[in-house]
Amino acid sequence: MDDDELVFASDELTENVLSKQAKWRILVVDDEQEIHQVTSLVMNDMVFDGHGISLEFASSAEEAKTILAADQEHDIAVAIVDVVMESPHAGLELVQWVRDELKNHTIRLILRTGQPGEAPEESVIRNYDINDYKNKTELTALRLKTSLYATLRSYRDIRIIERHRRGLEKIIDATSQFIECDTLSEFASTILDQISVILNIESSQIVCCAVVKEYTQKRSDLKVLAANQGATEHLAIDQTSLTATVDARIADALQSKRNIETEAYFVGYFTTKRGTESVLYVENATPLEAVQHHLLGVFTHNIAVAHENLKLRDVIKESQKELSYVIGEAVEMRSKETGSHVKRVAKISYLLAQKYGLTESEAELIKLASPLHDVGKVGIPDHILNKPGKHDVDESRIMQTHPTIGYEMLNKSDNPILQLGAHISHEHHERWDGKGYPRQLSGKNIHVAGRITAVADVFDALGSKRCYKGPWDEDEIVEYFMQEKGRRFEPELVDLLLADLPSFLDIRRQFPDQPD
């Protein structure tokens, strides 16, 4: 079998999390030098997502701790850890140290042992936050590579979500600065400054400009809001002398009415409800990455809405919603579900929150945070996440870790949307009767946003096609919620849902799934 076949799923829609020259860092922790040599021989020619493997070795758990403690950026993707080394449970203690003391939930951990009696497989998988467990006597070269491909994919997806999370924080901060602008000059300067912050590069390295095309009854005007074509200081906002190349690229975006994304440059296109067309052009000395294209796309939207806000003093909220959807849709794509699901869950949660009596700002916050409810699924292996049949006991235990993974990813931020997203992720699988997971919370001990999103998520999922089932009809959905009222779901929320069922069903018609 060709090694490339072990990738199992297309990676065409994923983003690079490494520079072009970098390799995936793999740490092998084992007290047998022969294991180091064999592992090196097996994995020496491995390539995943266009990058090779860089192996590092430790002969004891203590030596591994030194290496991992120095990895402040969590660049080590996978650690393959022997159970029995300087002590019978040295590997297990190392795993616990990584998760509990080092607080590294990004690295993927593979345990392997030549003495399975020292660490029975079922108890280890149940009690330790690991991603795979292998017996050395059964560990062929093919199985080792298969396990490594799966864990590398999970690591990559977690890093992508992390980058989107940090980008969301920067964009929200930029949005607040736009709102505080009192003049067009301040607005122009903020555009240029925040682009360098979002891309995490020096402003002097960027060629950028922001353009709006406004329509009146008699004519249309093209205005350059901000431009800095590689200059050390920003050009005046009335500057109209763009280079012929930049001008042509902007004209192309305006004519085609779409984003243009290349490694060399980015042209973001956005049009508002008022008919204003906005273009953000960014060119950098080094190639632009896919994640930067995503962030710049959202930022283009911000500029357009913020520009109208400067004139009309409207509140900018769309950018927060869109990037929440981007993160939610990234998870949905990986689990082979459509991005329409997260949009519907957001709309259903918003309507349910309003009917429940929450304030408009509380309902809006739930709408923005609810698309993040399943973000922790990026840490679940593909063969479990997309299994068409019922999960076995071990698979269910692993699947039930995704609420905690999502909470740990989002709870690090002080941003209110991500903070609420952390609660929703952690608690949307809890049950009103206390029989849910991961913490068996019950009743109103479950956060109200978690209770609302649980209803919205299940309501939409039941009416949707999944890898393990077809869509349910309306009567089946109603019967299910009546059965689970007071058990899985808060009774009042079920009553509100069923009392105005047509309004909730209409949301599905507004945001249908795309055909396969």
Short mmCIF file of C-alpha atoms in Angstrom, two decimals:
data_model
loop_
_atom_site.label_atom_id
_atom_site.label_comp_id
_atom_site.label_asym_id
_atom_site.label_seq_id
_atom_site.Cartn_x
_atom_site.Cartn_y
_atom_site.Cartn_z
CA MET A 1 0.00 0.00 0.00
CA ASP A 2 1.22 3.49 -0.89
CA ASP A 3 1.94 5.59 2.21
CA ASP A 4 -0.06 8.45 0.72
CA GLU A 5 -3.20 6.34 1.01
CA LEU A 6 -2.87 6.49 4.79
CA VAL A 7 -4.00 10.12 4.82
CA PHE A 8 -7.58 8.76 4.48
CA ALA A 9 -9.22 12.13 3.78
CA SER A 10 -8.65 15.08 1.48
CA ASP A 11 -6.64 17.92 2.97
CA GLU A 12 -7.35 20.33 0.13
CA LEU A 13 -9.47 22.59 2.35
CA THR A 14 -6.96 22.79 5.19
CA GLU A 15 -4.41 25.48 5.89
CA ASN A 16 -0.69 25.31 6.45
CA VAL A 17 0.28 25.62 10.10
CA LEU A 18 4.00 25.32 9.35
CA SER A 19 6.33 27.45 7.29
CA LYS A 20 7.35 25.94 3.97
CA GLN A 21 10.72 24.77 5.29
CA ALA A 22 9.47 23.46 8.64
CA LYS A 23 8.83 19.85 9.59
CA TRP A 24 6.43 18.20 12.02
CA ARG A 25 8.20 17.77 15.37
CA ILE A 26 7.73 14.30 16.84
CA LEU A 27 9.10 13.39 20.28
CA VAL A 28 9.91 9.71 20.93
CA VAL A 29 10.21 8.86 24.64
CA ASP A 30 11.60 5.37 25.26
CA ASP A 31 14.46 3.93 27.30
CA GLU A 32 15.39 1.41 24.58
CA GLN A 33 17.84 2.75 21.99
CA GLU A 34 16.73 0.06 19.57
CA ILE A 35 13.23 1.57 19.62
CA HIS A 36 14.71 4.96 18.76
CA GLN A 37 16.53 3.46 15.80
CA VAL A 38 13.56 1.46 14.52
CA THR A 39 11.19 4.43 14.88
CA SER A 40 13.61 6.65 13.02
CA LEU A 41 13.93 4.09 10.24
CA VAL A 42 10.15 3.70 9.88
CA MET A 43 9.25 7.38 9.95
CA ASN A 44 12.28 8.91 8.27
CA ASP A 45 10.58 9.33 4.88
CA MET A 46 7.09 10.22 6.14
CA VAL A 47 5.39 13.28 4.64
CA PHE A 48 2.12 14.77 5.89
CA ASP A 49 0.42 17.82 4.43
CA GLY A 50 3.52 18.61 2.38
CA HIS A 51 5.94 18.54 5.33
CA GLY A 52 8.42 15.95 6.51
CA ILE A 53 9.06 14.64 10.03
CA SER A 54 11.64 15.91 12.52
CA LEU A 55 12.27 13.30 15.21
CA GLU A 56 13.51 14.12 18.71
CA PHE A 57 14.39 11.50 21.29
CA ALA A 58 14.29 11.20 25.07
CA SER A 59 15.42 8.13 27.02
CA SER A 60 13.39 8.85 30.16
CA ALA A 61 10.33 10.70 31.33
CA GLU A 62 12.50 13.27 33.11
CA GLU A 63 14.45 13.97 29.95
CA ALA A 64 11.16 14.34 28.06
CA LYS A 65 9.91 16.86 30.65
CA THR A 66 12.93 19.06 29.99
CA ILE A 67 12.26 19.03 26.23
CA LEU A 68 8.52 19.64 26.59
CA ALA A 69 8.92 22.41 29.17
CA ALA A 70 11.12 24.28 26.68
CA ASP A 71 8.47 24.01 23.97
CA GLN A 72 6.66 27.24 24.90
CA GLU A 73 4.93 27.57 21.53
CA HIS A 74 3.63 23.95 21.59
CA ASP A 75 5.46 23.21 18.33
CA ILE A 76 5.92 19.53 19.23
CA ALA A 77 2.99 17.93 17.45
CA VAL A 78 3.10 14.35 18.77
CA ALA A 79 4.83 12.51 21.60
CA ILE A 80 5.17 8.72 21.36
CA VAL A 81 5.65 7.61 24.96
CA ASP A 82 6.71 4.26 26.42
CA VAL A 83 4.82 3.31 29.59
CA VAL A 84 7.60 1.48 31.46
CA MET A 85 10.89 3.37 31.71
CA GLU A 86 12.67 4.52 34.89
CA SER A 87 9.58 3.32 36.78
CA PRO A 88 6.68 0.98 35.88
CA HIS A 89 4.36 3.95 35.29
CA ALA A 90 6.80 6.63 34.16
CA GLY A 91 4.99 7.12 30.86
CA LEU A 92 1.58 7.46 32.48
CA GLU A 93 2.96 9.98 34.96
CA LEU A 94 4.51 11.93 32.07
CA VAL A 95 1.13 12.09 30.28
CA GLN A 96 -0.55 13.35 33.44
CA TRP A 97 2.20 15.96 33.92
CA VAL A 98 1.82 17.23 30.34
CA ARG A 99 -1.94 17.72 30.67
CA ASP A 100 -2.31 18.78 34.31
CA GLU A 101 0.88 20.68 35.16
CA LEU A 102 2.28 21.79 31.82
CA LYS A 103 -1.30 22.57 30.65
CA ASN A 104 -0.43 21.47 27.13
CA HIS A 105 -3.65 20.22 25.55
CA THR A 106 -2.40 20.77 22.01
CA ILE A 107 0.22 18.02 21.75
CA ARG A 108 -1.13 14.62 20.69
CA LEU A 109 -0.03 11.72 22.89
CA ILE A 110 0.49 8.11 21.75
CA LEU A 111 1.29 5.55 24.46
CA ARG A 112 3.01 2.28 23.60
CA THR A 113 4.19 -0.52 25.81
CA GLY A 114 5.89 -3.86 25.66
CA GLN A 115 4.37 -4.82 29.01
CA PRO A 116 0.61 -4.38 28.68
CA GLY A 117 0.02 -5.99 32.03
CA GLU A 118 1.57 -2.95 33.74
CA ALA A 119 -1.04 -0.65 32.15
CA PRO A 120 -4.23 -2.39 30.94
CA GLU A 121 -5.49 -0.79 27.75
CA GLU A 122 -9.07 -0.09 28.82
CA SER A 123 -8.15 1.61 32.10
CA VAL A 124 -5.43 3.69 30.43
CA ILE A 125 -7.74 4.93 27.66
CA ARG A 126 -10.44 5.70 30.24
CA ASN A 127 -8.28 7.46 32.82
CA TYR A 128 -5.62 9.28 30.81
CA ASP A 129 -5.95 12.05 28.23
CA ILE A 130 -4.21 10.23 25.39
CA ASN A 131 -4.93 9.95 21.69
CA ASP A 132 -3.84 6.38 20.99
CA TYR A 133 -2.50 3.31 22.79
CA LYS A 134 -0.37 0.64 21.12
CA ASN A 135 1.16 -2.67 22.16
CA LYS A 136 4.75 -2.87 20.84
CA THR A 137 4.29 -6.49 19.83
CA GLU A 138 1.45 -5.50 17.50
CA LEU A 139 2.93 -2.21 16.31
CA THR A 140 3.89 -2.72 12.68
CA ALA A 141 5.37 0.06 10.54
CA LEU A 142 2.00 0.49 8.84
CA ARG A 143 0.06 0.81 12.11
CA LEU A 144 2.58 3.29 13.50
CA LYS A 145 2.24 5.47 10.40
CA THR A 146 -1.54 5.18 10.47
CA SER A 147 -1.65 6.34 14.08
CA LEU A 148 0.76 9.16 13.37
CA TYR A 149 -1.23 10.45 10.40
CA ALA A 150 -4.38 10.58 12.52
CA THR A 151 -2.75 12.39 15.42
CA LEU A 152 -0.94 14.85 13.13
CA ARG A 153 -4.25 15.71 11.52
CA SER A 154 -5.82 16.41 14.93
CA TYR A 155 -2.82 18.53 15.97
CA ARG A 156 -2.97 20.50 12.73
CA ASP A 157 -6.70 21.19 13.10
CA ILE A 158 -6.29 22.32 16.71
CA ARG A 159 -3.55 24.76 15.67
CA ILE A 160 -5.76 26.12 12.87
CA ILE A 161 -8.59 26.73 15.33
CA GLU A 162 -6.13 28.41 17.71
CA ARG A 163 -5.00 30.76 14.95
CA HIS A 164 -8.61 31.60 14.11
CA ARG A 165 -9.31 32.25 17.80
CA ARG A 166 -6.39 34.66 18.11
CA GLY A 167 -7.41 36.31 14.84
CA LEU A 168 -10.97 36.72 16.12
CA GLU A 169 -9.68 38.51 19.23
CA LYS A 170 -7.60 40.88 17.11
CA ILE A 171 -10.49 41.62 14.76
CA ILE A 172 -12.85 42.30 17.67
CA ASP A 173 -10.24 44.65 19.17
CA ALA A 174 -9.89 46.36 15.79
CA THR A 175 -13.66 46.72 15.57
CA SER A 176 -13.78 48.52 18.92
CA GLN A 177 -11.06 50.90 17.74
CA PHE A 178 -13.04 51.67 14.57
CA ILE A 179 -16.08 52.57 16.66
CA GLU A 180 -13.97 55.01 18.68
CA CYS A 181 -12.75 56.83 15.55
CA ASP A 182 -14.17 60.34 15.25
CA THR A 183 -12.68 61.36 11.91
CA LEU A 184 -12.01 59.77 8.56
CA SER A 185 -8.30 60.42 9.06
CA GLU A 186 -8.30 58.37 12.27
CA PHE A 187 -10.27 55.67 10.53
CA ALA A 188 -7.74 55.48 7.66
CA SER A 189 -4.81 55.24 10.05
CA THR A 190 -6.58 52.52 12.06
CA ILE A 191 -7.11 50.44 8.93
CA LEU A 192 -3.40 50.40 8.12
CA ASP A 193 -2.28 49.86 11.70
CA GLN A 194 -4.67 46.99 12.38
CA ILE A 195 -3.76 45.10 9.19
CA SER A 196 -0.18 44.78 10.46
CA VAL A 197 -1.51 43.60 13.85
CA ILE A 198 -3.85 41.00 12.34
CA LEU A 199 -1.16 39.63 10.01
CA ASN A 200 1.45 39.83 12.79
CA ILE A 201 4.03 41.52 10.54
CA GLU A 202 5.70 44.94 10.40
CA SER A 203 3.58 47.62 8.73
CA SER A 204 6.56 48.68 6.62
CA GLN A 205 6.48 45.27 4.90
CA ILE A 206 2.91 45.72 3.69
CA VAL A 207 1.52 47.31 0.59
CA CYS A 208 -2.13 48.01 1.30
CA CYS A 209 -5.05 50.27 0.54
CA ALA A 210 -8.78 50.42 1.26
CA VAL A 211 -11.23 51.62 -1.38
CA VAL A 212 -14.98 52.21 -1.37
CA LYS A 213 -17.27 52.67 -4.33
CA GLU A 214 -20.33 54.66 -3.31
CA TYR A 215 -23.41 55.14 -5.45
CA THR A 216 -25.72 58.13 -5.63
CA GLN A 217 -28.64 58.73 -7.95
CA LYS A 218 -26.46 60.48 -10.51
CA ARG A 219 -23.03 58.82 -10.36
CA SER A 220 -20.65 56.50 -8.55
CA ASP A 221 -17.43 57.60 -6.82
CA LEU A 222 -14.32 55.55 -6.11
CA LYS A 223 -12.60 56.76 -2.95
CA VAL A 224 -9.27 55.69 -1.49
CA LEU A 225 -9.80 55.65 2.27
CA ALA A 226 -6.26 54.62 3.17
CA ALA A 227 -3.12 53.70 1.29
CA ASN A 228 0.46 52.97 2.17
CA GLN A 229 2.14 51.47 -0.87
CA GLY A 230 5.22 50.27 0.97
CA ALA A 231 5.94 53.73 2.33
CA THR A 232 7.12 54.17 5.90
CA GLU A 233 4.33 56.67 6.55
CA HIS A 234 0.69 56.42 5.57
CA LEU A 235 -0.37 58.33 2.50
CA ALA A 236 -3.08 60.94 2.81
CA ILE A 237 -6.61 59.60 2.54
CA ASP A 238 -7.28 61.67 -0.59
CA GLN A 239 -4.37 59.93 -2.34
CA THR A 240 -5.60 58.60 -5.69
CA SER A 241 -2.30 57.74 -7.32
CA LEU A 242 -2.22 53.95 -7.07
CA THR A 243 0.24 51.98 -9.19
CA ALA A 244 -1.14 50.55 -12.41
CA THR A 245 -0.79 46.99 -11.09
CA VAL A 246 -2.67 47.68 -7.86
CA ASP A 247 -5.32 49.66 -9.70
CA ALA A 248 -5.88 46.80 -12.16
CA ARG A 249 -6.21 44.22 -9.38
CA ILE A 250 -8.74 46.37 -7.52
CA ALA A 251 -10.71 46.90 -10.74
CA ASP A 252 -10.75 43.11 -11.26
CA ALA A 253 -12.29 42.55 -7.80
CA LEU A 254 -14.89 45.27 -8.34
CA GLN A 255 -15.83 43.86 -11.73
CA SER A 256 -16.00 40.20 -10.59
CA LYS A 257 -17.55 41.16 -7.21
CA ARG A 258 -15.54 38.56 -5.27
CA ASN A 259 -12.39 38.09 -3.19
CA ILE A 260 -9.18 37.42 -5.08
CA GLU A 261 -6.75 35.32 -3.07
CA THR A 262 -3.20 34.47 -4.17
CA GLU A 263 0.08 33.92 -2.34
CA ALA A 264 1.35 37.23 -3.72
CA TYR A 265 -1.60 39.44 -2.81
CA PHE A 266 -5.14 39.57 -1.45
CA VAL A 267 -8.07 41.66 -2.68
CA GLY A 268 -11.09 41.47 -0.41
CA TYR A 269 -14.44 42.53 -1.82
CA PHE A 270 -17.52 43.39 0.20
CA THR A 271 -20.77 45.19 -0.53
CA THR A 272 -23.12 46.56 2.13
CA LYS A 273 -26.92 46.57 2.15
CA ARG A 274 -26.77 50.23 1.23
CA GLY A 275 -24.98 49.36 -2.02
CA THR A 276 -21.52 50.53 -1.03
CA GLU A 277 -18.76 48.32 -2.46
CA SER A 278 -15.54 48.08 -0.46
CA VAL A 279 -12.17 46.67 -1.45
CA LEU A 280 -9.14 45.95 0.73
CA TYR A 281 -5.88 45.31 -1.10
CA VAL A 282 -2.94 43.74 0.77
CA GLU A 283 0.41 42.68 -0.65
CA ASN A 284 3.27 41.36 1.49
CA ALA A 285 6.94 40.60 0.87
CA THR A 286 6.40 36.97 1.92
CA PRO A 287 3.57 34.70 0.67
CA LEU A 288 0.19 35.17 2.32
CA GLU A 289 -1.19 32.07 4.03
CA ALA A 290 -4.75 30.74 3.93
CA VAL A 291 -5.45 31.76 7.53
CA GLN A 292 -4.39 35.32 6.67
CA HIS A 293 -6.77 35.28 3.72
CA HIS A 294 -9.59 34.28 6.08
CA LEU A 295 -8.79 37.07 8.53
CA LEU A 296 -8.35 39.67 5.82
CA GLY A 297 -11.66 38.62 4.30
CA VAL A 298 -13.43 39.27 7.59
CA PHE A 299 -11.41 42.48 8.02
CA THR A 300 -12.60 43.72 4.61
CA HIS A 301 -16.11 43.36 5.93
CA ASN A 302 -15.16 45.32 9.06
CA ILE A 303 -13.78 48.21 7.05
CA ALA A 304 -16.92 48.47 4.95
CA VAL A 305 -19.31 48.35 7.92
CA ALA A 306 -17.08 50.57 10.07
CA HIS A 307 -16.92 53.15 7.30
CA GLU A 308 -20.70 53.35 7.25
CA ASN A 309 -20.68 53.42 11.05
CA LEU A 310 -18.38 56.44 10.98
CA LYS A 311 -21.00 58.24 8.92
CA LEU A 312 -24.17 56.74 10.42
CA ARG A 313 -22.92 55.57 13.87
CA ASP A 314 -24.24 52.04 13.36
CA VAL A 315 -23.04 49.25 15.64
CA ILE A 316 -20.62 46.78 14.05
CA LYS A 317 -21.51 43.19 14.85
CA GLU A 318 -21.28 41.22 11.63
CA SER A 319 -17.54 40.54 11.87
CA GLN A 320 -17.89 38.69 15.17
CA LYS A 321 -20.69 36.52 13.79
CA GLU A 322 -18.86 35.67 10.58
CA LEU A 323 -15.66 34.46 12.21
CA SER A 324 -17.66 32.42 14.72
CA TYR A 325 -19.24 30.77 11.69
CA VAL A 326 -15.79 30.28 10.10
CA ILE A 327 -14.61 28.39 13.16
CA GLY A 328 -17.85 26.42 13.46
CA GLU A 329 -17.87 25.61 9.76
CA ALA A 330 -14.26 24.39 9.93
CA VAL A 331 -15.40 21.76 12.42
CA GLU A 332 -18.51 20.92 10.37
CA MET A 333 -16.41 20.37 7.22
CA ARG A 334 -14.16 17.96 9.08
CA SER A 335 -17.14 16.00 10.41
CA LYS A 336 -18.60 15.98 6.88
CA GLU A 337 -21.54 18.18 7.85
CA THR A 338 -22.60 21.41 6.18
CA GLY A 339 -21.79 24.91 7.37
CA SER A 340 -25.55 25.67 7.29
CA HIS A 341 -25.89 23.71 10.54
CA VAL A 342 -23.96 26.29 12.59
CA LYS A 343 -25.92 29.15 11.03
CA ARG A 344 -29.21 27.47 11.87
CA VAL A 345 -28.11 26.66 15.42
CA ALA A 346 -27.18 30.33 15.88
CA LYS A 347 -30.55 31.55 14.58
CA ILE A 348 -32.53 28.97 16.55
CA SER A 349 -30.59 29.74 19.76
CA TYR A 350 -31.21 33.47 19.27
CA LEU A 351 -34.96 33.05 18.79
CA LEU A 352 -35.21 30.61 21.71
CA ALA A 353 -33.25 32.99 23.98
CA GLN A 354 -35.62 35.83 23.10
CA LYS A 355 -38.68 33.70 23.87
CA TYR A 356 -37.05 32.57 27.13
CA GLY A 357 -36.98 36.19 28.29
CA LEU A 358 -33.28 37.01 27.96
CA THR A 359 -32.30 40.56 27.04
CA GLU A 360 -31.51 41.44 23.44
CA SER A 361 -27.79 41.72 24.22
CA GLU A 362 -27.80 38.31 25.97
CA ALA A 363 -29.66 36.70 23.06
CA GLU A 364 -27.28 38.30 20.55
CA LEU A 365 -24.25 37.04 22.50
CA ILE A 366 -25.65 33.48 22.47
CA LYS A 367 -26.20 33.77 18.70
CA LEU A 368 -22.56 34.78 18.22
CA ALA A 369 -21.16 32.09 20.54
CA SER A 370 -23.37 29.10 19.72
CA PRO A 371 -21.57 28.27 16.41
CA LEU A 372 -18.60 27.28 18.58
CA HIS A 373 -20.51 24.50 20.38
CA ASP A 374 -18.70 21.59 18.69
CA VAL A 375 -15.26 23.19 18.28
CA GLY A 376 -13.72 20.46 20.49
CA LYS A 377 -14.39 17.87 17.77
CA VAL A 378 -11.11 18.92 16.14
CA GLY A 379 -9.42 16.75 18.75
CA ILE A 380 -11.40 13.61 17.85
CA PRO A 381 -9.86 11.13 15.36
CA ASP A 382 -11.56 10.93 11.96
CA HIS A 383 -12.45 7.25 12.20
CA ILE A 384 -14.48 7.96 15.35
CA LEU A 385 -15.88 11.33 14.33
CA ASN A 386 -17.23 10.08 11.00
CA LYS A 387 -18.12 6.50 11.94
CA PRO A 388 -21.43 5.65 10.24
CA GLY A 389 -22.49 3.14 12.87
CA LYS A 390 -22.82 3.18 16.64
CA HIS A 391 -19.70 3.91 18.69
CA ASP A 392 -18.36 1.17 20.92
CA VAL A 393 -17.56 1.87 24.59
CA ASP A 394 -14.01 3.12 24.03
CA GLU A 395 -15.03 5.24 21.04
CA SER A 396 -17.84 6.80 23.07
CA ARG A 397 -15.43 7.73 25.85
CA ILE A 398 -13.15 9.44 23.35
CA MET A 399 -16.07 11.17 21.62
CA GLN A 400 -17.29 12.47 24.96
CA THR A 401 -14.03 14.35 25.49
CA HIS A 402 -14.90 16.95 22.83
CA PRO A 403 -16.85 19.28 25.17
CA THR A 404 -13.83 19.53 27.48
CA ILE A 405 -11.42 20.01 24.56
CA GLY A 406 -13.58 22.86 23.26
CA TYR A 407 -13.81 24.45 26.71
CA GLU A 408 -10.05 24.36 27.19
CA MET A 409 -9.48 25.93 23.77
CA LEU A 410 -11.94 28.82 24.24
CA ASN A 411 -11.70 29.47 27.98
CA LYS A 412 -8.19 30.91 27.64
CA SER A 413 -9.61 34.13 26.20
CA ASP A 414 -11.13 37.05 28.09
CA ASN A 415 -13.33 37.88 25.11
CA PRO A 416 -17.02 37.55 26.13
CA ILE A 417 -18.00 35.70 22.95
CA LEU A 418 -15.29 33.08 23.38
CA GLN A 419 -15.95 32.86 27.12
CA LEU A 420 -19.62 32.13 26.47
CA GLY A 421 -18.57 29.76 23.66
CA ALA A 422 -16.46 27.89 26.23
CA HIS A 423 -19.51 27.40 28.49
CA ILE A 424 -21.67 26.32 25.56
CA SER A 425 -19.03 23.84 24.34
CA HIS A 426 -18.59 22.41 27.83
CA GLU A 427 -22.26 22.08 28.74
CA HIS A 428 -24.37 21.52 25.61
CA HIS A 429 -24.23 17.73 26.18
CA GLU A 430 -25.30 17.98 29.82
CA ARG A 431 -28.86 16.85 30.57
CA TRP A 432 -31.60 18.44 32.64
CA ASP A 433 -31.84 15.18 34.66
CA GLY A 434 -28.09 15.10 35.36
CA LYS A 435 -27.28 12.09 33.17
CA GLY A 436 -25.30 13.97 30.54
CA TYR A 437 -21.59 14.55 30.14
CA PRO A 438 -18.86 15.52 30.86
CA ARG A 439 -19.73 16.68 34.42
CA GLN A 440 -23.28 15.33 34.96
CA LEU A 441 -24.66 18.78 35.75
CA SER A 442 -28.42 19.02 36.20
CA GLY A 443 -31.22 21.58 36.05
CA LYS A 444 -30.22 25.22 36.23
CA ASN A 445 -26.71 24.28 37.30
CA ILE A 446 -26.22 24.05 33.53
CA HIS A 447 -25.47 27.47 32.04
CA VAL A 448 -28.55 28.94 30.35
CA ALA A 449 -26.61 29.28 27.07
CA GLY A 450 -25.73 25.58 27.27
CA ARG A 451 -29.36 24.63 27.88
CA ILE A 452 -30.58 26.74 24.96
CA THR A 453 -27.88 25.58 22.53
CA ALA A 454 -28.53 21.93 23.47
CA VAL A 455 -32.14 22.29 22.32
CA ALA A 456 -31.14 24.20 19.16
CA ASP A 457 -28.38 21.72 18.25
CA VAL A 458 -30.52 18.60 18.68
CA PHE A 459 -33.56 20.17 16.99
CA ASP A 460 -31.53 20.99 13.89
CA ALA A 461 -29.54 17.74 13.92
CA LEU A 462 -32.68 15.60 14.01
CA GLY A 463 -33.99 17.30 10.90
CA SER A 464 -30.66 16.98 9.07
CA LYS A 465 -28.88 14.18 7.27
CA ARG A 466 -25.90 12.77 9.15
CA CYS A 467 -23.36 10.02 8.39
CA TYR A 468 -25.26 7.75 10.80
CA LYS A 469 -28.90 8.66 10.00
CA GLY A 470 -31.34 10.31 7.62
CA PRO A 471 -33.43 13.42 8.44
CA TRP A 472 -36.44 12.97 10.73
CA ASP A 473 -39.85 14.32 9.79
CA GLU A 474 -41.68 16.94 11.85
CA ASP A 475 -43.88 14.51 13.81
CA GLU A 476 -40.88 12.40 14.86
CA ILE A 477 -39.04 15.49 16.08
CA VAL A 478 -42.03 16.69 18.10
CA GLU A 479 -42.50 13.24 19.65
CA TYR A 480 -38.80 13.08 20.59
CA PHE A 481 -38.86 16.45 22.36
CA MET A 482 -42.03 15.52 24.22
CA GLN A 483 -40.31 12.33 25.42
CA GLU A 484 -37.16 14.17 26.47
CA LYS A 485 -38.93 17.10 28.13
CA GLY A 486 -37.71 17.22 31.73
CA ARG A 487 -35.14 14.50 30.99
CA ARG A 488 -32.66 15.73 28.43
CA PHE A 489 -34.05 19.25 28.03
CA GLU A 490 -35.42 21.98 30.28
CA PRO A 491 -39.24 21.72 30.16
CA GLU A 492 -39.78 25.45 29.61
CA LEU A 493 -37.47 25.50 26.59
CA VAL A 494 -39.27 22.52 25.03
CA ASP A 495 -42.62 24.26 25.55
CA LEU A 496 -41.32 27.45 23.90
CA LEU A 497 -39.94 25.47 20.96
CA LEU A 498 -43.10 23.48 20.29
CA ALA A 499 -45.43 26.45 20.92
CA ASP A 500 -43.99 28.27 17.91
CA LEU A 501 -42.66 25.34 15.89
CA PRO A 502 -43.33 26.97 12.46
CA SER A 503 -40.95 29.83 13.24
CA PHE A 504 -38.15 27.41 14.11
CA LEU A 505 -38.85 25.23 11.08
CA ASP A 506 -38.75 28.33 8.89
CA ILE A 507 -35.11 28.87 9.88
CA ARG A 508 -34.25 25.57 8.19
CA ARG A 509 -35.95 26.75 5.02
CA GLN A 510 -33.99 30.01 5.13
CA PHE A 511 -30.63 28.21 5.51
CA PRO A 512 -30.94 24.87 3.68
CA ASP A 513 -28.14 22.32 3.45
CA GLN A 514 -26.19 22.39 0.23
CA PRO A 515 -26.63 19.28 -1.93
CA ASP A 516 -23.82 16.67 -1.80
#
